[in-house]
Amino acid sequence: QVQLVESGGRWVQAGGSLRLSCAASERTFRRYAMGWFRQAPGKEREFVAAISWSGGSSSYADSLAGRFTISRHNANDTMYLQMNILKPEDTAVYYCAAQPTIGPLSTARDYYYWGQGTQVTVSS
């Protein structure tokens, strides 16, 4: 059973950048498809990005492609989300998710394991 811990969320001004990390406890991390989702106050959780277990394939929400980049380092059991040109509408709690399959998976219900989330706040 994998445990996920997100980090890197903080307050940032619009136009800035952040890199979120998701550290996994599972030594077979490389066998998990991984994803990032976010949830803003009063809104449903939405897909951000996903990556296959090898890191060879990835997918993004249409509105975020070009600004966000997902990556993973299997040797360190860690996944990342590089976020550039941040906007106030990017403000949300960001969650990482894992599922023992090839992936990438872009639907929340396809993931069984979830982290507790990290808060990202972008001010205008």
Tab-separated table of C-alpha atoms in Angstrom:
chain	number	residue	atom	x	y	z
A	1	GLN	CA	0.000	0.000	0.000
A	2	VAL	CA	1.514	3.289	-1.090
A	3	GLN	CA	1.460	6.491	0.923
A	4	LEU	CA	1.779	9.811	-0.870
A	5	VAL	CA	3.015	13.105	0.569
A	6	GLU	CA	2.784	16.327	-1.399
A	7	SER	CA	4.988	19.339	-0.762
A	8	GLY	CA	5.964	22.619	-2.364
A	9	GLY	CA	2.700	24.481	-2.192
A	10	ARG	CA	2.828	28.080	-0.985
A	11	TRP	CA	1.740	31.618	-1.718
A	12	VAL	CA	3.078	33.105	-4.947
A	13	GLN	CA	2.365	36.160	-7.061
A	14	ALA	CA	0.745	35.846	-10.464
A	15	GLY	CA	3.312	35.139	-13.154
A	16	GLY	CA	5.515	33.198	-10.780
A	17	SER	CA	6.496	29.536	-10.745
A	18	LEU	CA	6.282	26.642	-8.324
A	19	ARG	CA	7.384	23.043	-8.334
A	20	LEU	CA	5.280	20.591	-6.409
A	21	SER	CA	6.625	17.238	-5.281
A	22	CYS	CA	4.870	14.015	-4.430
A	23	ALA	CA	6.930	11.512	-2.476
A	24	ALA	CA	5.779	7.904	-2.412
A	25	SER	CA	6.505	5.371	0.298
A	26	GLU	CA	6.228	2.417	-2.029
A	27	ARG	CA	9.469	0.848	-3.246
A	28	THR	CA	7.640	-0.301	-6.383
A	29	PHE	CA	6.775	3.295	-7.248
A	30	ARG	CA	7.879	2.662	-10.799
A	31	ARG	CA	4.879	0.363	-11.253
A	32	TYR	CA	2.364	3.107	-10.509
A	33	ALA	CA	0.713	5.505	-12.884
A	34	MET	CA	0.643	8.921	-11.206
A	35	GLY	CA	-1.472	11.994	-11.509
A	36	TRP	CA	-2.042	15.508	-10.205
A	37	PHE	CA	-5.478	16.896	-9.472
A	38	ARG	CA	-6.615	20.126	-7.878
A	39	GLN	CA	-9.634	21.410	-6.038
A	40	ALA	CA	-10.502	25.054	-5.595
A	41	PRO	CA	-12.945	26.239	-2.912
A	42	GLY	CA	-16.513	25.480	-3.917
A	43	LYS	CA	-15.459	23.541	-6.994
A	44	GLU	CA	-15.110	19.897	-7.889
A	45	ARG	CA	-11.743	18.192	-8.042
A	46	GLU	CA	-10.296	18.515	-11.534
A	47	PHE	CA	-7.609	16.783	-13.506
A	48	VAL	CA	-4.303	18.582	-13.944
A	49	ALA	CA	-1.770	16.123	-15.395
A	50	ALA	CA	-0.873	12.442	-15.437
A	51	ILE	CA	2.163	10.347	-16.226
A	52	SER	CA	2.688	6.693	-17.035
A	53	TRP	CA	4.634	4.393	-14.771
A	54	SER	CA	7.758	4.680	-16.900
A	55	GLY	CA	7.414	8.405	-17.434
A	56	GLY	CA	7.296	7.850	-21.168
A	57	SER	CA	3.740	9.114	-21.614
A	58	SER	CA	1.916	12.041	-20.085
A	59	SER	CA	-1.333	13.903	-20.468
A	60	TYR	CA	-2.568	17.325	-19.423
A	61	ALA	CA	-5.768	19.216	-18.962
A	62	ASP	CA	-6.232	21.188	-22.166
A	63	SER	CA	-6.247	24.510	-20.369
A	64	LEU	CA	-2.934	23.834	-18.609
A	65	ALA	CA	-0.742	22.311	-21.297
A	66	GLY	CA	2.181	24.594	-21.991
A	67	ARG	CA	2.296	26.073	-18.501
A	68	PHE	CA	2.484	22.904	-16.392
A	69	THR	CA	4.908	19.997	-16.770
A	70	ILE	CA	4.637	16.654	-15.021
A	71	SER	CA	7.667	14.449	-14.453
A	72	ARG	CA	8.828	11.631	-12.237
A	73	HIS	CA	12.081	10.285	-10.902
A	74	ASN	CA	11.549	6.619	-10.196
A	75	ALA	CA	14.914	6.201	-8.516
A	76	ASN	CA	13.783	8.683	-5.854
A	77	ASP	CA	10.138	7.545	-5.736
A	78	THR	CA	9.053	11.104	-6.458
A	79	MET	CA	6.778	12.839	-8.937
A	80	TYR	CA	6.858	16.534	-9.747
A	81	LEU	CA	4.643	19.230	-11.177
A	82	GLN	CA	6.403	22.289	-12.545
A	83	MET	CA	3.949	25.173	-12.750
A	84	ASN	CA	4.872	28.318	-14.658
A	85	ILE	CA	3.145	31.617	-15.376
A	86	LEU	CA	0.802	30.998	-12.476
A	87	LYS	CA	-2.581	32.703	-12.466
A	88	PRO	CA	-4.988	33.452	-9.621
A	89	GLU	CA	-7.324	30.792	-11.019
A	90	ASP	CA	-4.617	28.206	-10.311
A	91	THR	CA	-5.280	28.699	-6.608
A	92	ALA	CA	-6.333	25.333	-5.202
A	93	VAL	CA	-5.309	22.380	-3.105
A	94	TYR	CA	-3.205	20.135	-5.301
A	95	TYR	CA	-3.380	16.378	-4.795
A	96	CYS	CA	-1.246	13.597	-6.140
A	97	ALA	CA	-2.690	10.196	-6.878
A	98	ALA	CA	-1.338	6.752	-7.703
A	99	GLN	CA	-2.666	3.608	-9.301
A	100	PRO	CA	-0.753	0.376	-9.942
A	101	THR	CA	-1.109	0.348	-13.701
A	102	ILE	CA	0.701	1.612	-16.793
A	103	GLY	CA	-1.248	4.833	-17.318
A	104	PRO	CA	-1.460	7.686	-17.821
A	105	LEU	CA	-4.906	8.040	-16.251
A	106	SER	CA	-6.802	11.309	-16.398
A	107	THR	CA	-9.889	10.465	-14.349
A	108	ALA	CA	-9.962	10.742	-10.578
A	109	ARG	CA	-12.057	7.612	-10.093
A	110	ASP	CA	-9.314	5.559	-11.753
A	111	TYR	CA	-6.951	6.261	-8.857
A	112	TYR	CA	-7.075	4.424	-5.556
A	113	TYR	CA	-4.265	6.104	-3.600
A	114	TRP	CA	-4.309	9.798	-2.747
A	115	GLY	CA	-2.174	12.240	-0.824
A	116	GLN	CA	-3.453	14.832	1.640
A	117	GLY	CA	-2.842	17.773	-0.671
A	118	THR	CA	-0.736	20.915	-0.674
A	119	GLN	CA	-2.148	24.433	-0.872
A	120	VAL	CA	-1.179	26.703	-3.750
A	121	THR	CA	-2.288	30.320	-3.529
A	122	VAL	CA	-1.674	32.714	-6.408
A	123	SER	CA	-2.312	36.383	-5.781
A	124	SER	CA	-2.951	38.980	-8.459
